[in-house]
PDB file of C-alpha atoms in Angstrom:
ATOM      1  CA  UNK A   1      -0.195  -0.077   0.011  1.00  0.00           C
ATOM      2  CA  UNK A   2       0.752   3.483  -0.391  1.00  0.00           C
ATOM      3  CA  UNK A   3       1.905   4.093   3.112  1.00  0.00           C
ATOM      4  CA  UNK A   4       4.885   0.926   2.969  1.00  0.00           C
ATOM      5  CA  UNK A   5       5.905   2.245  -0.145  1.00  0.00           C
ATOM      6  CA  UNK A   6       6.792   5.733   1.333  1.00  0.00           C
ATOM      7  CA  UNK A   7       8.015   4.267   4.377  1.00  0.00           C
ATOM      8  CA  UNK A   8      10.192   1.891   2.595  1.00  0.00           C
ATOM      9  CA  UNK A   9      11.477   4.803   0.002  1.00  0.00           C
ATOM     10  CA  UNK A  10      12.315   7.186   3.092  1.00  0.00           C
ATOM     11  CA  UNK A  11      14.465   4.121   4.319  1.00  0.00           C
ATOM     12  CA  UNK A  12      16.304   3.504   1.358  1.00  0.00           C
ATOM     13  CA  UNK A  13      16.589   6.850  -0.264  1.00  0.00           C
ATOM     14  CA  UNK A  14      16.994   9.417   2.633  1.00  0.00           C
ATOM     15  CA  UNK A  15      17.661  12.299   1.214  1.00  0.00           C
ATOM     16  CA  UNK A  16      14.103  12.756   0.156  1.00  0.00           C
ATOM     17  CA  UNK A  17      13.774  14.039   3.763  1.00  0.00           C
ATOM     18  CA  UNK A  18      15.889  16.809   2.430  1.00  0.00           C
ATOM     19  CA  UNK A  19      13.368  17.939   0.147  1.00  0.00           C
ATOM     20  CA  UNK A  20      10.424  20.772  -0.042  1.00  0.00           C
ATOM     21  CA  UNK A  21       7.669  20.095  -2.258  1.00  0.00           C
ATOM     22  CA  UNK A  22       5.309  23.042  -2.766  1.00  0.00           C
ATOM     23  CA  UNK A  23       7.419  25.265  -0.040  1.00  0.00           C
ATOM     24  CA  UNK A  24       6.568  22.169   2.237  1.00  0.00           C
ATOM     25  CA  UNK A  25       9.126  20.058   3.731  1.00  0.00           C
ATOM     26  CA  UNK A  26       8.729  16.306   2.422  1.00  0.00           C
ATOM     27  CA  UNK A  27       7.336  15.165   5.426  1.00  0.00           C
ATOM     28  CA  UNK A  28       4.778  18.283   5.844  1.00  0.00           C
ATOM     29  CA  UNK A  29       3.660  17.581   2.015  1.00  0.00           C
ATOM     30  CA  UNK A  30       3.432  13.575   2.478  1.00  0.00           C
ATOM     31  CA  UNK A  31       1.317  13.766   5.323  1.00  0.00           C
ATOM     32  CA  UNK A  32      -1.229  16.322   4.123  1.00  0.00           C
ATOM     33  CA  UNK A  33      -4.967  15.180   4.253  1.00  0.00           C
ATOM     34  CA  UNK A  34      -7.015  14.971   0.953  1.00  0.00           C
ATOM     35  CA  UNK A  35      -9.758  17.265  -0.046  1.00  0.00           C
ATOM     36  CA  UNK A  36     -12.991  16.266   1.521  1.00  0.00           C
ATOM     37  CA  UNK A  37     -15.181  16.626  -1.498  1.00  0.00           C
ATOM     38  CA  UNK A  38     -18.850  16.410  -0.130  1.00  0.00           C
ATOM     39  CA  UNK A  39     -19.636  20.131   0.321  1.00  0.00           C
ATOM     40  CA  UNK A  40     -18.365  20.776  -3.408  1.00  0.00           C
ATOM     41  CA  UNK A  41     -20.420  17.672  -5.022  1.00  0.00           C
ATOM     42  CA  UNK A  42     -23.610  17.834  -2.846  1.00  0.00           C
ATOM     43  CA  UNK A  43     -25.363  20.286  -5.295  1.00  0.00           C
ATOM     44  CA  UNK A  44     -24.496  17.850  -8.393  1.00  0.00           C
ATOM     45  CA  UNK A  45     -26.182  14.793  -6.539  1.00  0.00           C
ATOM     46  CA  UNK A  46     -29.208  14.143  -8.056  1.00  0.00           C
ATOM     47  CA  UNK A  47     -28.733  15.731 -11.706  1.00  0.00           C
ATOM     48  CA  UNK A  48     -28.895  13.320 -14.558  1.00  0.00           C
ATOM     49  CA  UNK A  49     -25.696  14.985 -16.221  1.00  0.00           C
ATOM     50  CA  UNK A  50     -23.139  13.025 -13.009  1.00  0.00           C
ATOM     51  CA  UNK A  51     -23.546   9.611 -13.473  1.00  0.00           C
ATOM     52  CA  UNK A  52     -20.936   8.214 -10.794  1.00  0.00           C
ATOM     53  CA  UNK A  53     -18.529   9.652  -8.636  1.00  0.00           C
ATOM     54  CA  UNK A  54     -14.883   7.078  -7.561  1.00  0.00           C
ATOM     55  CA  UNK A  55     -13.200   8.021  -5.091  1.00  0.00           C
ATOM     56  CA  UNK A  56      -9.650   7.365  -5.871  1.00  0.00           C
ATOM     57  CA  UNK A  57      -7.711   5.781  -3.300  1.00  0.00           C
ATOM     58  CA  UNK A  58      -5.297   2.933  -2.632  1.00  0.00           C
ATOM     59  CA  UNK A  59      -5.426   0.441  -5.677  1.00  0.00           C
ATOM     60  CA  UNK A  60      -5.358   4.292  -7.864  1.00  0.00           C
ATOM     61  CA  UNK A  61      -7.534   5.010 -10.547  1.00  0.00           C
ATOM     62  CA  UNK A  62      -7.747   1.901 -12.548  1.00  0.00           C
ATOM     63  CA  UNK A  63      -9.170  -0.214  -9.492  1.00  0.00           C
ATOM     64  CA  UNK A  64     -11.302   2.758  -8.240  1.00  0.00           C
ATOM     65  CA  UNK A  65     -13.032   3.578 -11.599  1.00  0.00           C
ATOM     66  CA  UNK A  66     -13.378  -0.071 -12.248  1.00  0.00           C
ATOM     67  CA  UNK A  67     -15.286  -0.707  -9.499  1.00  0.00           C
ATOM     68  CA  UNK A  68     -18.082   2.189 -10.894  1.00  0.00           C
ATOM     69  CA  UNK A  69     -18.197   0.728 -14.254  1.00  0.00           C
ATOM     70  CA  UNK A  70     -21.177  -1.321 -15.563  1.00  0.00           C
ATOM     71  CA  UNK A  71     -20.482  -4.369 -17.408  1.00  0.00           C
ATOM     72  CA  UNK A  72     -20.670  -2.916 -20.976  1.00  0.00           C
ATOM     73  CA  UNK A  73     -18.758   0.259 -20.674  1.00  0.00           C
ATOM     74  CA  UNK A  74     -14.978   1.154 -20.185  1.00  0.00           C
ATOM     75  CA  UNK A  75     -13.129   4.252 -19.063  1.00  0.00           C
ATOM     76  CA  UNK A  76     -10.577   4.924 -21.415  1.00  0.00           C
ATOM     77  CA  UNK A  77      -7.877   7.563 -19.445  1.00  0.00           C
ATOM     78  CA  UNK A  78      -5.321   9.977 -20.835  1.00  0.00           C
ATOM     79  CA  UNK A  79      -2.139   9.709 -18.522  1.00  0.00           C
ATOM     80  CA  UNK A  80      -1.051  12.674 -20.409  1.00  0.00           C
ATOM     81  CA  UNK A  81      -4.247  15.206 -19.487  1.00  0.00           C
ATOM     82  CA  UNK A  82      -3.520  14.055 -15.414  1.00  0.00           C
ATOM     83  CA  UNK A  83      -1.843  17.233 -13.606  1.00  0.00           C
ATOM     84  CA  UNK A  84       0.465  15.121 -11.485  1.00  0.00           C
ATOM     85  CA  UNK A  85       0.972  16.615  -7.411  1.00  0.00           C
ATOM     86  CA  UNK A  86       4.784  17.229  -6.537  1.00  0.00           C
ATOM     87  CA  UNK A  87       4.468  15.075  -3.953  1.00  0.00           C
ATOM     88  CA  UNK A  88       4.167  12.140  -6.322  1.00  0.00           C
ATOM     89  CA  UNK A  89       7.071  13.277  -8.529  1.00  0.00           C
ATOM     90  CA  UNK A  90       9.218  13.350  -5.910  1.00  0.00           C
ATOM     91  CA  UNK A  91       8.236   9.791  -4.590  1.00  0.00           C
ATOM     92  CA  UNK A  92       8.469   8.435  -8.360  1.00  0.00           C
ATOM     93  CA  UNK A  93      12.410   9.817  -8.293  1.00  0.00           C
ATOM     94  CA  UNK A  94      13.672   8.973  -4.948  1.00  0.00           C
ATOM     95  CA  UNK A  95      11.832   5.635  -5.451  1.00  0.00           C
ATOM     96  CA  UNK A  96      12.725   4.658  -8.879  1.00  0.00           C
ATOM     97  CA  UNK A  97       9.088   4.006  -9.464  1.00  0.00           C
ATOM     98  CA  UNK A  98       7.586   3.506 -12.358  1.00  0.00           C
ATOM     99  CA  UNK A  99       4.402   4.533 -13.775  1.00  0.00           C
ATOM    100  CA  UNK A 100       2.355   2.017 -13.612  1.00  0.00           C
ATOM    101  CA  UNK A 101       3.512   1.302 -10.361  1.00  0.00           C
ATOM    102  CA  UNK A 102       2.878   4.817  -9.161  1.00  0.00           C
ATOM    103  CA  UNK A 103      -0.858   4.535 -11.044  1.00  0.00           C
ATOM    104  CA  UNK A 104      -1.243   1.486  -8.922  1.00  0.00           C
ATOM    105  CA  UNK A 105      -0.463   3.113  -5.347  1.00  0.00           C
ATOM    106  CA  UNK A 106      -1.138   6.736  -5.060  1.00  0.00           C
ATOM    107  CA  UNK A 107      -3.994   8.858  -6.952  1.00  0.00           C
ATOM    108  CA  UNK A 108      -1.508  11.284  -8.960  1.00  0.00           C
ATOM    109  CA  UNK A 109      -3.761  13.575  -7.707  1.00  0.00           C
ATOM    110  CA  UNK A 110      -6.939  12.535  -9.341  1.00  0.00           C
ATOM    111  CA  UNK A 111      -8.901  12.613  -5.319  1.00  0.00           C
ATOM    112  CA  UNK A 112     -12.379  11.681  -7.416  1.00  0.00           C
ATOM    113  CA  UNK A 113     -13.082  10.799 -10.650  1.00  0.00           C
ATOM    114  CA  UNK A 114     -16.692  11.754 -11.919  1.00  0.00           C
ATOM    115  CA  UNK A 115     -18.395  10.352 -14.914  1.00  0.00           C
ATOM    116  CA  UNK A 116     -20.435  12.735 -16.333  1.00  0.00           C
ATOM    117  CA  UNK A 117     -22.327  13.023 -19.807  1.00  0.00           C
ATOM    118  CA  UNK A 118     -20.378  14.953 -21.821  1.00  0.00           C
ATOM    119  CA  UNK A 119     -22.481  18.015 -22.398  1.00  0.00           C
ATOM    120  CA  UNK A 120     -22.385  18.023 -18.249  1.00  0.00           C
ATOM    121  CA  UNK A 121     -18.705  18.431 -18.353  1.00  0.00           C
ATOM    122  CA  UNK A 122     -17.780  22.173 -18.575  1.00  0.00           C
ATOM    123  CA  UNK A 123     -20.454  22.772 -15.750  1.00  0.00           C
ATOM    124  CA  UNK A 124     -19.347  20.315 -12.967  1.00  0.00           C
ATOM    125  CA  UNK A 125     -15.491  21.631 -14.258  1.00  0.00           C
ATOM    126  CA  UNK A 126     -16.551  25.443 -13.839  1.00  0.00           C
ATOM    127  CA  UNK A 127     -18.884  24.198 -10.415  1.00  0.00           C
ATOM    128  CA  UNK A 128     -15.741  22.442  -8.723  1.00  0.00           C
ATOM    129  CA  UNK A 129     -13.433  25.715  -9.563  1.00  0.00           C
ATOM    130  CA  UNK A 130     -16.034  27.466  -7.219  1.00  0.00           C
ATOM    131  CA  UNK A 131     -14.549  25.630  -4.763  1.00  0.00           C
ATOM    132  CA  UNK A 132     -11.218  25.832  -5.731  1.00  0.00           C
ATOM    133  CA  UNK A 133     -10.735  22.444  -6.489  1.00  0.00           C
ATOM    134  CA  UNK A 134      -8.880  21.986  -9.832  1.00  0.00           C
ATOM    135  CA  UNK A 135     -11.630  19.912 -11.924  1.00  0.00           C
ATOM    136  CA  UNK A 136     -10.677  18.878 -15.293  1.00  0.00           C
ATOM    137  CA  UNK A 137     -11.087  15.913 -17.913  1.00  0.00           C
ATOM    138  CA  UNK A 138      -8.887  12.991 -18.148  1.00  0.00           C
ATOM    139  CA  UNK A 139     -10.796  10.544 -20.282  1.00  0.00           C
ATOM    140  CA  UNK A 140     -14.208   9.443 -21.496  1.00  0.00           C
ATOM    141  CA  UNK A 141     -16.198   6.139 -21.112  1.00  0.00           C
ATOM    142  CA  UNK A 142     -16.608   4.027 -24.183  1.00  0.00           C
ATOM    143  CA  UNK A 143     -18.401   0.577 -25.192  1.00  0.00           C
ATOM    144  CA  UNK A 144     -16.311  -2.047 -23.641  1.00  0.00           C
ATOM    145  CA  UNK A 145     -16.172  -4.787 -20.798  1.00  0.00           C
ATOM    146  CA  UNK A 146     -15.372  -2.937 -16.887  1.00  0.00           C
ATOM    147  CA  UNK A 147     -12.175  -1.925 -17.728  1.00  0.00           C
ATOM    148  CA  UNK A 148      -9.931   1.017 -17.210  1.00  0.00           C
ATOM    149  CA  UNK A 149      -7.599   1.539 -20.216  1.00  0.00           C
ATOM    150  CA  UNK A 150      -4.570   3.922 -20.472  1.00  0.00           C
ATOM    151  CA  UNK A 151      -3.119   5.843 -23.285  1.00  0.00           C
ATOM    152  CA  UNK A 152      -0.331   8.861 -22.884  1.00  0.00           C
ATOM    153  CA  UNK A 153       2.215   9.233 -20.742  1.00  0.00           C
ATOM    154  CA  UNK A 154       2.598  10.946 -17.671  1.00  0.00           C
ATOM    155  CA  UNK A 155       3.689  14.338 -17.903  1.00  0.00           C
ATOM    156  CA  UNK A 156       7.152  14.849 -15.966  1.00  0.00           C
ATOM    157  CA  UNK A 157       7.137  18.839 -15.588  1.00  0.00           C
TER     158      UNK A 157
END
């Protein structure tokens, strides 16, 4: 899990503890609690444009988004669209981790995935920005067999 992996990286690469991430010590950055999404999302509940929500926790995007897909649909995620948080870039660098391992363990900055009808996407993005939550499209839902597929690559910069 993520905590075990972070602990291992800190043990094998203790210089990570000297790093600063977004102006904070690495330790403070990695211990920053996740956002609580209920307040920002509650006004969207009951809207036909909101089809599903997946809280991206351990197991990453693939395992969590897969749980809400019906049997006849896939999610196609464009990794190049994900705005990877600096703390994950630091973990990847010091842990010499592959993107696949990072995606399996961490959310990479995608704390929640809202599955919405295409015509509703811009409204949801604008709504979330009112709550200072960086919302953006990372993929599409297509016909399939309940899989999450990745294309593109995570951005390093």
